[in-house]
Short mmCIF file of C-alpha atoms (C1' of nucleotides) in Angstrom, two decimals:
data_model
loop_
_atom_site.label_atom_id
_atom_site.label_comp_id
_atom_site.label_asym_id
_atom_site.label_seq_id
_atom_site.Cartn_x
_atom_site.Cartn_y
_atom_site.Cartn_z
CA UNK A 27 0.00 0.00 0.00
CA UNK A 28 1.04 3.51 -0.81
CA UNK A 29 0.93 5.55 2.34
CA UNK A 30 -1.44 8.47 2.51
CA UNK A 31 0.20 11.76 3.38
CA UNK A 32 -1.82 14.30 5.23
CA UNK A 33 -1.84 17.75 3.74
CA UNK A 34 -2.38 19.76 6.89
CA UNK A 35 -3.39 19.63 10.53
CA UNK A 36 -7.03 20.32 9.64
CA UNK A 37 -9.37 17.48 10.62
CA UNK A 38 -11.53 18.06 7.56
CA UNK A 39 -8.58 17.67 5.20
CA UNK A 40 -7.41 14.67 7.25
CA UNK A 41 -10.70 12.89 6.59
CA UNK A 42 -10.59 13.82 2.91
CA UNK A 43 -7.06 12.44 2.66
CA UNK A 44 -8.66 9.03 3.26
CA UNK A 45 -12.08 9.46 1.73
CA UNK A 46 -11.77 12.24 -0.82
CA UNK A 47 -12.55 10.01 -3.78
CA UNK A 48 -15.64 8.69 -5.46
CA UNK A 49 -15.56 5.12 -4.21
CA UNK A 50 -14.28 4.33 -0.73
CA UNK A 51 -17.29 5.72 1.13
CA UNK A 52 -19.61 3.77 -1.16
CA UNK A 53 -17.96 0.53 -0.08
CA UNK A 54 -18.48 1.52 3.54
CA UNK A 55 -22.09 2.49 2.75
CA UNK A 56 -22.67 -0.98 1.33
CA UNK A 57 -21.33 -2.55 4.51
CA UNK A 58 -23.16 -0.22 6.89
CA UNK A 59 -26.52 0.15 5.24
CA UNK A 60 -26.88 -3.00 3.18
CA UNK A 61 -24.89 -5.54 5.14
CA UNK A 62 -22.65 -6.43 2.23
CA UNK A 63 -19.52 -8.39 3.03
CA UNK A 64 -18.01 -9.87 -0.12
CA UNK A 65 -16.09 -8.65 -3.13
CA UNK A 66 -18.83 -9.81 -5.44
CA UNK A 67 -21.49 -7.98 -3.47
CA UNK A 68 -19.53 -4.75 -3.60
CA UNK A 69 -19.03 -5.17 -7.32
CA UNK A 70 -22.74 -5.63 -7.92
CA UNK A 71 -23.68 -2.17 -6.60
CA UNK A 72 -25.55 0.19 -8.88
CA UNK A 73 -22.53 2.48 -9.32
CA UNK A 74 -20.51 -0.24 -11.04
CA UNK A 75 -17.11 0.12 -9.49
CA UNK A 76 -14.25 -1.19 -11.65
CA UNK A 77 -12.72 -4.34 -10.23
CA UNK A 78 -9.21 -2.90 -9.95
CA UNK A 79 -10.49 0.15 -8.09
CA UNK A 80 -12.48 -2.07 -5.75
CA UNK A 81 -9.42 -4.18 -4.98
CA UNK A 82 -7.36 -1.05 -4.40
CA UNK A 83 -9.91 0.57 -2.09
CA UNK A 84 -10.49 -2.59 -0.09
CA UNK A 85 -6.77 -2.89 0.53
CA UNK A 86 -6.65 0.76 1.59
CA UNK A 87 -9.59 0.29 3.95
CA UNK A 88 -7.97 -2.80 5.40
CA UNK A 89 -4.53 -1.21 5.66
CA UNK A 90 -5.87 1.74 7.64
CA UNK A 91 -8.03 -0.40 9.88
CA UNK A 92 -11.50 0.51 8.66
CA UNK A 93 -12.35 -3.02 7.64
CA UNK A 94 -11.26 -6.52 8.42
CA UNK A 95 -10.70 -9.25 5.89
CA UNK A 96 -11.39 -12.80 7.01
CA UNK A 97 -11.83 -16.13 5.32
CA UNK A 98 -15.56 -16.62 5.05
CA UNK A 99 -17.17 -18.99 7.52
CA UNK A 100 -19.16 -20.71 4.81
CA UNK A 101 -15.97 -22.26 3.43
CA UNK A 102 -16.88 -21.21 -0.11
CA UNK A 103 -13.46 -19.67 -0.48
CA UNK A 104 -14.94 -16.24 -0.24
CA UNK A 105 -13.40 -13.63 1.93
CA UNK A 106 -15.64 -11.71 4.21
CA UNK A 107 -15.12 -8.01 4.84
CA UNK A 108 -16.48 -6.54 8.04
CA UNK A 109 -16.27 -3.13 9.64
CA UNK A 110 -13.90 -2.52 12.51
CA UNK A 111 -14.78 -0.14 15.31
CA UNK A 112 -12.92 2.54 13.37
CA UNK A 113 -15.06 1.82 10.34
CA UNK A 114 -18.20 1.90 12.44
CA UNK A 115 -17.20 5.34 13.71
CA UNK A 116 -17.88 6.65 10.20
CA UNK A 117 -21.61 5.90 10.42
CA UNK A 118 -22.52 9.52 11.26
CA UNK A 119 -20.45 10.82 8.36
CA UNK A 120 -22.09 8.52 5.82
CA UNK A 121 -25.55 9.26 7.16
CA UNK A 122 -24.98 13.00 7.04
CA UNK A 123 -23.78 12.71 3.45
CA UNK A 124 -26.86 10.65 2.63
CA UNK A 125 -29.22 13.08 4.33
CA UNK A 126 -27.78 15.94 2.35
CA UNK A 127 -28.05 14.10 -0.94
CA UNK A 128 -31.60 13.04 -0.18
CA UNK A 129 -32.69 16.69 -0.16
CA UNK A 130 -31.83 17.06 -3.83
CA UNK A 131 -31.86 13.59 -5.33
CA UNK A 132 -35.37 12.25 -5.95
CA UNK A 133 -35.09 8.63 -4.82
CA UNK A 134 -34.00 9.96 -1.44
CA UNK A 135 -33.14 7.95 1.64
CA UNK A 136 -35.21 5.16 3.06
CA UNK A 137 -38.04 7.27 4.58
CA UNK A 138 -38.03 5.41 7.88
CA UNK A 139 -34.33 5.94 8.35
CA UNK A 140 -34.67 9.58 7.39
CA UNK A 141 -37.50 10.18 9.84
CA UNK A 142 -35.69 8.32 12.61
CA UNK A 143 -32.57 10.41 12.05
CA UNK A 144 -34.50 13.65 12.17
CA UNK A 145 -36.46 12.67 15.27
CA UNK A 146 -33.65 11.35 17.38
CA UNK A 147 -30.41 11.34 15.58
CA UNK A 148 -28.21 10.13 18.39
CA UNK A 149 -30.28 7.06 19.17
CA UNK A 150 -30.70 6.14 15.53
CA UNK A 151 -26.97 6.32 14.91
CA UNK A 152 -26.21 4.27 17.99
CA UNK A 153 -28.74 1.63 17.04
CA UNK A 154 -27.09 1.20 13.64
CA UNK A 155 -23.67 1.06 15.22
CA UNK A 156 -24.76 -1.51 17.79
CA UNK A 157 -26.16 -3.71 15.10
CA UNK A 158 -22.87 -3.55 13.20
CA UNK A 159 -20.93 -4.32 16.36
CA UNK A 160 -22.99 -7.42 16.92
CA UNK A 161 -21.34 -8.86 13.82
CA UNK A 162 -18.25 -9.02 15.99
CA UNK A 163 -15.05 -7.97 14.32
CA UNK A 164 -11.74 -7.32 16.03
CA UNK A 165 -9.48 -4.50 14.83
CA UNK B 26 -18.40 23.32 -17.30
CA UNK B 27 -18.51 19.61 -17.83
CA UNK B 28 -21.75 18.27 -16.45
CA UNK B 29 -21.61 15.83 -13.60
CA UNK B 30 -23.40 12.58 -14.22
CA UNK B 31 -24.91 10.79 -11.31
CA UNK B 32 -24.02 7.16 -10.99
CA UNK B 33 -27.13 5.94 -9.23
CA UNK B 34 -30.22 6.94 -7.30
CA UNK B 35 -28.39 6.63 -3.99
CA UNK B 36 -28.17 9.92 -2.11
CA UNK B 37 -24.72 9.06 -0.79
CA UNK B 38 -23.34 8.54 -4.27
CA UNK B 39 -25.16 11.67 -5.43
CA UNK B 40 -23.28 13.74 -2.88
CA UNK B 41 -20.00 12.09 -3.79
CA UNK B 42 -20.62 12.84 -7.46
CA UNK B 43 -20.17 16.50 -6.48
CA UNK B 44 -17.76 16.29 -3.61
CA UNK B 45 -15.85 13.04 -4.03
CA UNK B 46 -12.51 14.74 -4.56
CA UNK B 47 -9.82 16.14 -2.33
CA UNK B 48 -10.48 19.84 -2.81
CA UNK B 49 -14.04 21.08 -3.23
CA UNK B 50 -15.08 20.57 0.39
CA UNK B 51 -11.94 22.35 1.56
CA UNK B 52 -12.97 25.46 -0.34
CA UNK B 53 -16.37 25.30 1.33
CA UNK B 54 -14.68 24.75 4.69
CA UNK B 55 -12.66 27.91 4.17
CA UNK B 56 -15.82 29.87 3.46
CA UNK B 57 -17.85 28.34 6.29
CA UNK B 58 -15.34 28.19 9.07
CA UNK B 59 -12.82 30.87 8.22
CA UNK B 60 -14.89 33.43 6.38
CA UNK B 61 -12.69 33.36 3.30
CA UNK B 62 -14.12 34.96 0.18
CA UNK B 63 -11.38 35.54 -2.40
CA UNK B 64 -9.33 33.47 -4.77
CA UNK B 65 -6.14 34.57 -3.06
CA UNK B 66 -7.44 33.57 0.34
CA UNK B 67 -8.38 30.10 -0.89
CA UNK B 68 -4.99 29.72 -2.45
CA UNK B 69 -3.23 30.59 0.76
CA UNK B 70 -4.69 27.64 2.72
CA UNK B 71 -2.35 25.16 4.31
CA UNK B 72 -3.18 22.42 1.83
CA UNK B 73 -1.75 24.38 -1.10
CA UNK B 74 -4.30 23.84 -3.81
CA UNK B 75 -2.98 24.29 -7.36
CA UNK B 76 -4.29 27.38 -9.05
CA UNK B 77 -5.87 25.54 -11.99
CA UNK B 78 -7.66 23.14 -9.65
CA UNK B 79 -8.91 26.04 -7.58
CA UNK B 80 -10.29 27.77 -10.68
CA UNK B 81 -11.90 24.55 -11.82
CA UNK B 82 -13.54 23.82 -8.46
CA UNK B 83 -14.78 27.37 -8.00
CA UNK B 84 -16.46 27.23 -11.38
CA UNK B 85 -18.02 23.87 -10.49
CA UNK B 86 -19.28 25.25 -7.16
CA UNK B 87 -20.68 28.30 -8.92
CA UNK B 88 -22.20 26.29 -11.75
CA UNK B 89 -24.09 24.02 -9.38
CA UNK B 90 -25.23 26.87 -7.18
CA UNK B 91 -23.16 26.27 -4.05
CA UNK B 92 -21.43 29.61 -4.25
CA UNK B 93 -21.97 32.98 -5.77
CA UNK B 94 -19.36 35.05 -7.51
CA UNK B 95 -19.69 38.81 -7.28
CA UNK B 96 -17.45 41.74 -8.02
CA UNK B 97 -15.99 42.74 -4.68
CA UNK B 98 -17.46 45.78 -3.01
CA UNK B 99 -14.03 47.17 -2.19
CA UNK B 100 -13.48 47.81 -5.91
CA UNK B 101 -10.04 46.18 -5.73
CA UNK B 102 -10.92 44.15 -8.81
CA UNK B 103 -11.27 41.14 -6.61
CA UNK B 104 -14.19 38.87 -6.95
CA UNK B 105 -15.93 37.83 -3.82
CA UNK B 106 -17.23 34.30 -3.40
CA UNK B 107 -20.03 33.71 -0.94
CA UNK B 108 -22.11 30.70 -0.04
CA UNK B 109 -25.61 30.33 -1.37
CA UNK B 110 -28.35 28.72 0.69
CA UNK B 111 -27.49 25.46 -1.02
CA UNK B 112 -23.86 25.87 0.00
CA UNK B 113 -24.91 26.68 3.56
CA UNK B 114 -26.90 23.45 3.65
CA UNK B 115 -23.60 21.58 3.61
CA UNK B 116 -22.56 22.91 7.02
CA UNK B 117 -23.63 19.71 8.83
CA UNK B 118 -21.69 17.57 6.36
CA UNK B 119 -18.47 19.53 6.76
CA UNK B 120 -18.81 19.60 10.53
CA UNK B 121 -19.40 15.86 10.71
CA UNK B 122 -16.35 15.24 8.56
CA UNK B 123 -14.35 17.55 10.81
CA UNK B 124 -15.59 15.89 13.98
CA UNK B 125 -14.59 12.49 12.66
CA UNK B 126 -11.13 13.65 11.65
CA UNK B 127 -10.62 15.37 14.99
CA UNK B 128 -10.85 12.01 16.76
CA UNK B 129 -7.73 10.78 15.03
CA UNK B 130 -5.77 13.83 13.96
CA UNK B 131 -3.95 15.52 16.84
CA UNK B 132 -4.55 19.22 16.13
CA UNK B 133 -8.27 18.49 16.29
CA UNK B 134 -11.10 20.93 15.90
CA UNK B 135 -11.39 24.22 17.67
CA UNK B 136 -12.29 22.92 21.17
CA UNK B 137 -15.12 25.38 21.68
CA UNK B 138 -16.76 24.39 18.43
CA UNK B 139 -16.29 20.73 19.23
CA UNK B 140 -17.84 21.06 22.68
CA UNK B 141 -20.71 23.14 21.35
CA UNK B 142 -21.44 20.54 18.70
CA UNK B 143 -21.44 17.73 21.19
CA UNK B 144 -23.62 19.58 23.67
CA UNK B 145 -26.26 20.85 21.33
CA UNK B 146 -25.57 20.03 17.80
CA UNK B 147 -28.69 21.44 16.24
CA UNK B 148 -28.34 24.88 17.79
CA UNK B 149 -24.66 25.09 16.99
CA UNK B 150 -25.22 24.23 13.36
CA UNK B 151 -28.05 26.71 13.07
CA UNK B 152 -26.00 29.47 14.65
CA UNK B 153 -23.24 28.94 12.11
CA UNK B 154 -25.74 28.88 9.29
CA UNK B 155 -27.44 32.05 10.49
CA UNK B 156 -24.16 33.85 10.62
CA UNK B 157 -23.39 32.82 7.05
CA UNK B 158 -26.84 33.92 5.91
CA UNK B 159 -26.28 37.36 7.38
CA UNK B 160 -23.66 37.86 4.68
CA UNK B 161 -26.60 37.96 2.34
CA UNK B 162 -26.14 36.18 -0.91
CA UNK B 163 -28.80 35.37 -3.45
CA UNK B 164 -28.76 32.08 -5.26
"C1'" DA C 8 -13.98 -37.23 -13.79
"C1'" DT C 9 -14.24 -33.36 -16.82
"C1'" DA C 10 -15.95 -29.15 -18.14
"C1'" DA C 11 -17.98 -24.89 -17.20
"C1'" DT C 12 -18.68 -21.36 -13.94
"C1'" DT C 13 -17.77 -18.38 -10.05
"C1'" DT C 14 -14.78 -15.68 -7.05
"C1'" DA C 15 -11.34 -12.56 -6.18
"C1'" DC C 16 -8.47 -10.71 -7.92
"C1'" DT C 17 -4.00 -8.80 -11.37
"C1'" DT C 18 -2.31 -6.91 -15.59
"C1'" DT C 19 -2.47 -4.05 -19.53
"C1'" DT C 20 -3.63 -0.15 -22.02
"C1'" DA C 21 -6.23 4.05 -22.68
"C1'" DA C 22 -8.39 8.12 -20.87
"C1'" DA C 23 -8.95 11.57 -17.47
"C1'" DA C 24 -7.55 14.20 -13.51
"C1'" DT C 25 -3.99 16.41 -10.99
"C1'" DG C 26 0.29 18.95 -10.06
"C1'" DC C 27 3.71 22.19 -11.33
"C1'" DA C 28 5.55 25.99 -13.77
"C1'" DA C 29 5.11 29.70 -16.57
"C1'" DG C 30 2.39 33.14 -18.92
"C1'" DT C 31 -1.45 36.72 -19.48
"C1'" DG C 32 -4.03 40.87 -18.99
"C1'" DA C 33 -6.47 44.07 -16.20
"C1'" DA C 34 -6.23 46.87 -12.13
"C1'" DT C 35 -3.53 48.83 -8.36
"C1'" DT C 36 0.32 50.61 -6.07
"C1'" DT C 37 4.81 52.90 -6.10
"C1'" DA D 21 5.57 55.05 -16.09
"C1'" DA D 22 7.06 50.95 -14.01
"C1'" DA D 23 6.43 47.37 -10.91
"C1'" DT D 24 3.33 44.59 -8.45
"C1'" DT D 25 -0.92 42.18 -7.39
"C1'" DC D 26 -4.89 39.52 -8.63
"C1'" DA D 27 -7.33 36.07 -10.87
"C1'" DC D 28 -6.84 33.41 -13.65
"C1'" DT D 29 -5.23 30.29 -18.37
"C1'" DT D 30 -2.08 27.34 -20.83
"C1'" DG D 31 1.13 23.63 -21.52
"C1'" DC D 32 3.15 19.60 -20.10
"C1'" DA D 33 4.55 15.73 -17.05
"C1'" DT D 34 2.86 12.66 -13.65
"C1'" DT D 35 -0.67 10.20 -11.33
"C1'" DT D 36 -5.09 8.27 -10.99
"C1'" DT D 37 -9.02 6.13 -12.90
"C1'" DA D 38 -11.57 3.36 -16.27
"C1'" DA D 39 -12.31 -0.43 -19.24
"C1'" DA D 40 -11.09 -4.77 -20.80
"C1'" DA D 41 -8.90 -8.95 -20.65
"C1'" DG D 42 -6.49 -12.48 -18.18
"C1'" DT D 43 -5.54 -15.73 -14.17
"C1'" DA D 44 -5.69 -19.15 -10.60
"C1'" DA D 45 -8.16 -21.44 -7.12
"C1'" DA D 46 -12.41 -23.33 -5.76
"C1'" DT D 47 -17.19 -24.76 -6.77
"C1'" DT D 48 -20.96 -26.55 -9.38
"C1'" DA D 49 -22.81 -29.04 -13.29
"C1'" DT D 50 -22.66 -32.89 -16.43
#
DNA sequence: ATAATTTACTTTTAAAATGCAAGTGAATTT
DNA sequence: AAATTCACTTGCATTTTAAAAGTAAATTAT
């Protein structure tokens, strides 16, 4: 892996040094919101990520501790990618990005999720995070 | 301007179609958090954006209605860039990104802002947005 | 058992984006 | 009048991304 260099002390630019591209947050979205765990599932998303970009981003996410790569329990030779605690800590970021987009992009967010977030944001976020934690991943 | 094409109906990907790069959100950060308004001020940020990239991103932000470009009132031939209401609507996104980065990047966020956000997020966001609105920009 | 398919990639090549340096022209300052 | 500042634009090298094809191991189908 090529190391990321951080451009400044600013926390906004720090985050963008990791996620300032068109794909890495979509992989995390698929894990957080749709429970995806395998290479093939990530590849099948509507945005049609190129396979080399997917491989590159997964290795970045693993290298920096956002996800964990394990041999799948079903013994079908698939690897299983799961979020680490550090990955789970990005839930509020992804949701905020989704809420913003939903204001302008017709299909919007799942209405129940949207309502829940607007009614009690903190609880809704924590519930999602708890559910992800229950899939038990070290890291 | 080259038109942005949206990769899917997902609101997360929609947002990333605009802001999935390393620079555009930093320009908005400079306007939101540091009150910057001119080309020269954006160029002087710690991250050292290249001048052609800055010009390109400013025209994108203007084209899609996130910022407004006006001839500066001080008649120094400077243009003044201000946020539109649509640009102001990104305040929560930028702050969330900053809060996340602050957890891992030593210099962190301005401690007062961080505390305010954690104590009463909604009010803090609205206060920042109100202040930006008071600089009156159509759009 | 053999062949075809699936999975998770890697490699190659082409296209696009980015970074760096230099240049431009209008306005401002000296 | 000359030098400087401001807000860019242009040209070119480097890097990143995209698209397509290839690969090797494992799985499923025949």
